[in-house]
Amino acid sequence: MTGTKQYPIPVQLEPFITSNTLIVRSPGRINLIGEHTDYNNGFVLPAAIDKAVYVTIEKNDEEIIFLHSVDFNESVEIKIADIKPVPGHWSTYILGVVDQLIKREHPVLGFKLSIYGDVPLGAGLSSSAAVECAAAFALNELFAFGIERIELAKIAQLAEHEFAGVKCGIMDQFASLFGKKDNVIRLDCRSLAYEYFPLKLDGYKIVLLDSQVKHSLASTEYNVRRSQCESGVAEIKKRYPHVESLRDVSLSMIEECINQDTIIYHRCRYVVEENIRVQEGCIDLLNGNLTAFGEKMFATHIGLSEQYGVSCKELDFLVEAVKNMPAVVGARMMGGGFGGCTINIVEINGVDTLIQSVTEKYHHESGKELKAYVVQIEDGTSLIS
Ligand code: GLA
């Protein structure tokens, strides 16, 4: 996993490359199952994909950071001493990483970083985590800080908390940094122990259907879900003092401790059920039982929509539209919710028909142009040449 990987350097970054430039690729991610479980210390099953963020980086002799985004055709220049969050702006994810490095007393000096990516923004493929991980990895290489990958993931996660205001779990940053070609990662978000599973999708493809919507309440509601789970834990802890997170909770404990008429009850039940689905789903994959795995994906969608309240009409429509197609084994909304993509496991022969038919239906229903991506699983963050 270490060393330089052979991925093509995007032509868009060629003007920024000199003999001193390092080039880093950091991918977006999918998640097969295990949604909103990461910040509840549960299990997730993500993988890095063939859509990535690329940065070029080199030192300069000033105490100044020069950033350039090819996608936004915009440059930012800032003294290291002056960095602060710029929520909503692409630079905040990079500056947030610098801030974390400085807080950990890593001596960041002046540098010039240019960035380009093909991870669709706002599509739930973790473009922000890809940027954070690219920046963290690139700075670690440039200044030879010797920070381990897992620490880079935590630095990137905290950059998101403090400079983007989203109290995310560790899944996205972990998947970007630890991804492995053709493998999914079963990550225990409590111990951070992980295992790679070769994803044998003989005859099937992973198809993402991008709703092209990102509802503005996404990050606020995300933080609300997190605190609702914490409230549930606080309730349960009154009777079971050893409980630290929903990971330590069983369905019967929820029944016993939380009033069924409350929102907190439904939120907590979803998380505990989802953790069970991830564990059982891994067994399905190991047994090559895609049908059983696909059923769990549909069940996850219902949970996210009805119990956890993070879907939206566009995502529900996209899952409903494929549910009875014989080529589809499983589908659900993916990521934080309130827009972005659905993830679908589809028989190869049915992929084109599915995309065509859902595109038409979706346009008719919403007036929006669906985008579809057939994704491959690729390696995580690395230098490239
Ligand atoms: C976002 C967050 C992740 C995770 C997912 C939901 O992608 O960044 O940490 O919580 O939502 O599973």
XYZ file of N, CA, C and O in Angstrom, residues 212-294:
332
model
N -28.588 14.448 -8.285
C -28.288 15.847 -8.622
C -28.953 16.830 -7.667
O -29.134 17.994 -7.996
N -29.336 16.338 -6.489
C -29.831 17.292 -5.491
C -28.969 17.191 -4.239
O -28.414 16.135 -3.913
N -28.824 18.326 -3.580
C -28.148 18.354 -2.284
C -28.954 19.357 -1.469
O -28.887 20.558 -1.714
N -29.753 18.829 -0.587
C -30.612 19.741 0.171
C -29.793 20.485 1.218
O -28.882 19.930 1.828
N -30.136 21.744 1.407
C -29.279 22.616 2.218
C -29.230 22.192 3.686
O -28.306 22.529 4.400
N -30.235 21.393 4.118
C -30.233 21.025 5.535
C -29.291 19.867 5.839
O -29.145 19.456 6.995
N -28.587 19.380 4.821
C -27.807 18.155 5.015
C -26.856 18.219 6.209
O -26.895 17.356 7.083
N -26.026 19.268 6.292
C -25.017 19.239 7.360
C -25.629 19.546 8.717
O -25.224 18.971 9.732
N -26.638 20.414 8.756
C -27.292 20.686 10.041
C -27.967 19.425 10.564
O -27.805 19.041 11.719
N -28.728 18.777 9.669
C -29.465 17.585 10.093
C -28.511 16.451 10.465
O -28.811 15.644 11.338
N -27.371 16.403 9.794
C -26.366 15.387 10.133
C -25.966 15.534 11.602
O -25.966 14.573 12.376
N -25.648 16.773 11.979
C -25.229 17.007 13.364
C -26.380 16.736 14.339
O -26.160 16.250 15.452
N -27.603 17.020 13.898
C -28.774 16.728 14.753
C -28.884 15.212 14.984
O -29.093 14.765 16.113
N -28.707 14.417 13.905
C -28.782 12.956 14.070
C -27.739 12.485 15.083
O -27.979 11.627 15.906
N -26.574 13.052 14.979
C -25.505 12.635 15.891
C -25.920 12.922 17.335
O -25.767 12.081 18.221
N -26.494 14.094 17.562
C -26.842 14.395 18.954
C -28.075 13.617 19.414
O -28.198 13.287 20.591
N -28.968 13.260 18.463
C -30.101 12.406 18.861
C -29.596 11.038 19.336
O -30.100 10.480 20.312
N -28.602 10.522 18.652
C -28.029 9.232 19.079
C -27.392 9.375 20.458
O -27.525 8.485 21.313
N -26.725 10.496 20.677
C -26.100 10.712 21.987
C -27.164 10.803 23.089
O -26.967 10.285 24.198
N -28.304 11.421 22.771
C -29.390 11.491 23.762
C -29.884 10.094 24.094
O -30.172 9.774 25.262
N -30.011 9.255 23.061
C -30.446 7.869 23.282
C -29.475 7.144 24.198
O -29.880 6.450 25.138
N -28.190 7.326 23.930
C -27.163 6.671 24.753
C -27.288 7.143 26.210
O -27.225 6.339 27.152
N -27.521 8.442 26.395
C -27.627 8.993 27.758
C -28.803 8.352 28.511
O -28.693 8.013 29.697
N -29.928 8.149 27.787
C -31.094 7.491 28.397
C -30.751 6.067 28.844
O -31.043 5.654 29.963
N -30.138 5.333 27.917
C -29.857 3.913 28.175
C -28.824 3.770 29.301
O -28.894 2.866 30.139
N -27.906 4.715 29.322
C -26.830 4.680 30.330
C -27.369 4.766 31.772
O -26.739 4.270 32.695
N -28.563 5.367 31.891
C -29.138 5.472 33.244
C -29.353 4.086 33.840
O -29.201 3.868 35.023
N -29.761 3.130 32.971
C -29.954 1.761 33.474
C -28.752 0.863 33.245
O -28.559 -0.114 33.949
N -27.999 1.190 32.208
C -26.834 0.360 31.871
C -25.592 1.248 31.824
O -25.211 1.723 30.749
N -24.991 1.492 32.984
C -23.907 2.492 33.049
C -22.683 2.169 32.178
O -21.926 3.064 31.852
N -22.519 0.895 31.782
C -21.337 0.569 30.962
C -21.474 1.063 29.528
O -20.509 1.089 28.770
N -22.683 1.454 29.112
C -22.918 1.799 27.706
C -22.246 3.120 27.349
O -22.478 4.144 27.977
N -21.376 3.068 26.321
C -20.664 4.277 25.887
C -21.200 4.812 24.561
O -21.030 5.981 24.241
N -21.771 3.916 23.765
C -22.269 4.329 22.445
C -23.323 3.313 22.026
O -23.512 2.288 22.699
N -23.986 3.557 20.887
C -25.024 2.621 20.435
C -24.438 1.260 20.061
O -25.162 0.278 19.955
N -23.139 1.213 19.904
C -22.475 -0.069 19.654
C -22.672 -1.039 20.826
O -22.694 -2.255 20.641
N -22.817 -0.485 22.025
C -22.942 -1.345 23.208
C -24.400 -1.688 23.526
O -24.688 -2.228 24.594
N -25.290 -1.341 22.600
C -26.724 -1.410 22.907
C -27.389 -2.509 22.088
O -27.073 -2.687 20.908
N -28.316 -3.245 22.721
C -29.092 -4.251 21.979
C -30.496 -3.709 21.726
O -30.915 -2.730 22.360
N -31.216 -4.383 20.837
C -32.583 -3.935 20.540
C -33.438 -3.998 21.808
O -34.262 -3.107 22.058
N -33.232 -5.021 22.635
C -34.073 -5.116 23.836
C -33.767 -3.984 24.829
O -34.651 -3.515 25.536
N -32.531 -3.526 24.860
C -32.218 -2.390 25.747
C -32.953 -1.122 25.280
O -33.423 -0.320 26.094
N -33.044 -0.967 23.963
C -33.775 0.205 23.448
C -35.243 0.103 23.855
O -35.840 1.064 24.346
N -35.817 -1.095 23.656
C -37.223 -1.299 24.020
C -37.452 -0.963 25.495
O -38.437 -0.351 25.868
N -36.501 -1.379 26.288
C -36.656 -1.224 27.740
C -36.482 0.235 28.188
O -37.180 0.708 29.068
N -35.575 0.961 27.547
C -35.158 2.259 28.100
C -35.732 3.471 27.377
O -35.725 4.574 27.932
N -36.153 3.307 26.113
C -36.548 4.514 25.361
C -38.014 4.423 24.947
O -38.450 3.406 24.391
N -38.726 5.487 25.216
C -40.143 5.560 24.896
C -40.360 5.426 23.381
O -39.805 6.195 22.594
N -41.217 4.472 23.008
C -41.422 4.175 21.582
C -42.072 5.302 20.804
O -42.094 5.281 19.583
N -42.660 6.247 21.510
C -43.317 7.345 20.797
C -42.353 8.485 20.460
O -42.774 9.522 19.957
N -41.087 8.296 20.770
C -40.143 9.410 20.536
C -39.321 9.178 19.263
O -39.129 8.041 18.827
N -38.845 10.287 18.736
C -37.949 10.212 17.572
C -36.667 9.479 17.942
O -36.134 8.693 17.168
N -36.194 9.744 19.161
C -34.928 9.126 19.605
C -35.005 7.593 19.497
O -34.049 6.942 19.100
N -36.160 7.051 19.825
C -36.349 5.603 19.745
C -36.074 5.099 18.325
O -35.335 4.145 18.121
N -36.675 5.765 17.348
C -36.521 5.314 15.952
C -35.086 5.488 15.466
O -34.557 4.645 14.747
N -34.471 6.603 15.851
C -33.074 6.830 15.443
C -32.174 5.707 15.987
O -31.369 5.137 15.270
N -32.334 5.429 17.267
C -31.453 4.434 17.898
C -31.714 3.039 17.344
O -30.785 2.274 17.091
N -32.977 2.729 17.147
C -33.312 1.399 16.609
C -32.684 1.195 15.244
O -32.129 0.154 14.942
N -32.774 2.231 14.423
C -32.168 2.124 13.088
C -30.680 1.768 13.209
O -30.191 0.859 12.534
N -29.961 2.487 14.049
C -28.497 2.296 14.133
C -28.165 0.881 14.603
O -27.293 0.205 14.025
N -28.894 0.414 15.609
C -28.598 -0.931 16.132
C -28.939 -1.989 15.066
O -28.176 -2.927 14.836
N -30.052 -1.787 14.377
C -30.415 -2.735 13.303
C -29.394 -2.695 12.169
O -29.057 -3.722 11.582
N -28.916 -1.504 11.862
C -27.961 -1.369 10.745
C -26.634 -2.080 11.073
O -26.039 -2.716 10.215
N -26.222 -1.969 12.320
C -24.993 -2.681 12.698
C -25.145 -4.186 12.511
O -24.218 -4.864 12.075
N -26.329 -4.688 12.837
C -26.584 -6.126 12.648
C -26.537 -6.455 11.148
O -25.925 -7.437 10.723
N -27.141 -5.550 10.343
C -27.139 -5.799 8.890
C -25.722 -5.839 8.327
O -25.419 -6.650 7.460
N -24.844 -4.962 8.801
C -23.471 -4.971 8.260
C -22.797 -6.299 8.572
O -22.191 -6.927 7.695
N -22.948 -6.733 9.815
C -22.271 -7.974 10.190
C -22.813 -9.162 9.397
O -22.054 -9.979 8.896
N -24.149 -9.229 9.286
C -24.735 -10.340 8.532
C -24.436 -10.198 7.039
O -24.228 -11.186 6.336
N -24.403 -8.957 6.569
C -24.133 -8.695 5.148
C -22.729 -9.150 4.761
O -22.511 -9.640 3.645
N -21.776 -9.001 5.667
C -20.410 -9.467 5.376
C -20.404 -10.975 5.184
O -19.703 -11.498 4.306
N -21.196 -11.663 5.978
C -21.272 -13.132 5.833
C -21.893 -13.465 4.474
O -21.419 -14.341 3.758
N -22.940 -12.727 4.101
C -23.549 -12.953 2.770
C -22.493 -12.815 1.677
O -22.421 -13.628 0.753
N -21.673 -11.756 1.780
C -20.678 -11.522 0.724
C -19.646 -12.648 0.705
O -19.255 -13.116 -0.361
N -19.233 -13.069 1.891
C -18.252 -14.155 1.944
C -18.819 -15.448 1.363
O -18.116 -16.228 0.747
N -20.126 -15.633 1.550
C -20.782 -16.835 1.004
C -21.169 -16.657 -0.454
O -21.785 -17.538 -1.051
N -20.875 -15.484 -1.006
C -21.256 -15.222 -2.406
C -22.761 -15.100 -2.580
O -23.284 -15.289 -3.677
N -23.470 -14.781 -1.501
C -24.932 -14.684 -1.581
C -25.361 -13.232 -1.794
O -25.777 -12.526 -0.874
N -25.244 -12.796 -3.053
C -25.552 -11.391 -3.360
C -27.030 -11.074 -3.162
O -27.387 -9.949 -2.824
N -27.877 -12.077 -3.379
C -29.315 -11.838 -3.223
C -29.617 -11.427 -1.783
O -30.316 -10.443 -1.542
N -29.069 -12.182 -0.837
C -29.319 -11.856 0.575
C -28.711 -10.488 0.911
O -29.306 -9.684 1.637
N -27.541 -10.202 0.349
C -26.915 -8.911 0.609
C -27.784 -7.777 0.060
O -28.007 -6.758 0.724
N -28.276 -7.975 -1.150
C -29.113 -6.955 -1.785
C -30.370 -6.660 -0.970
O -30.798 -5.504 -0.850
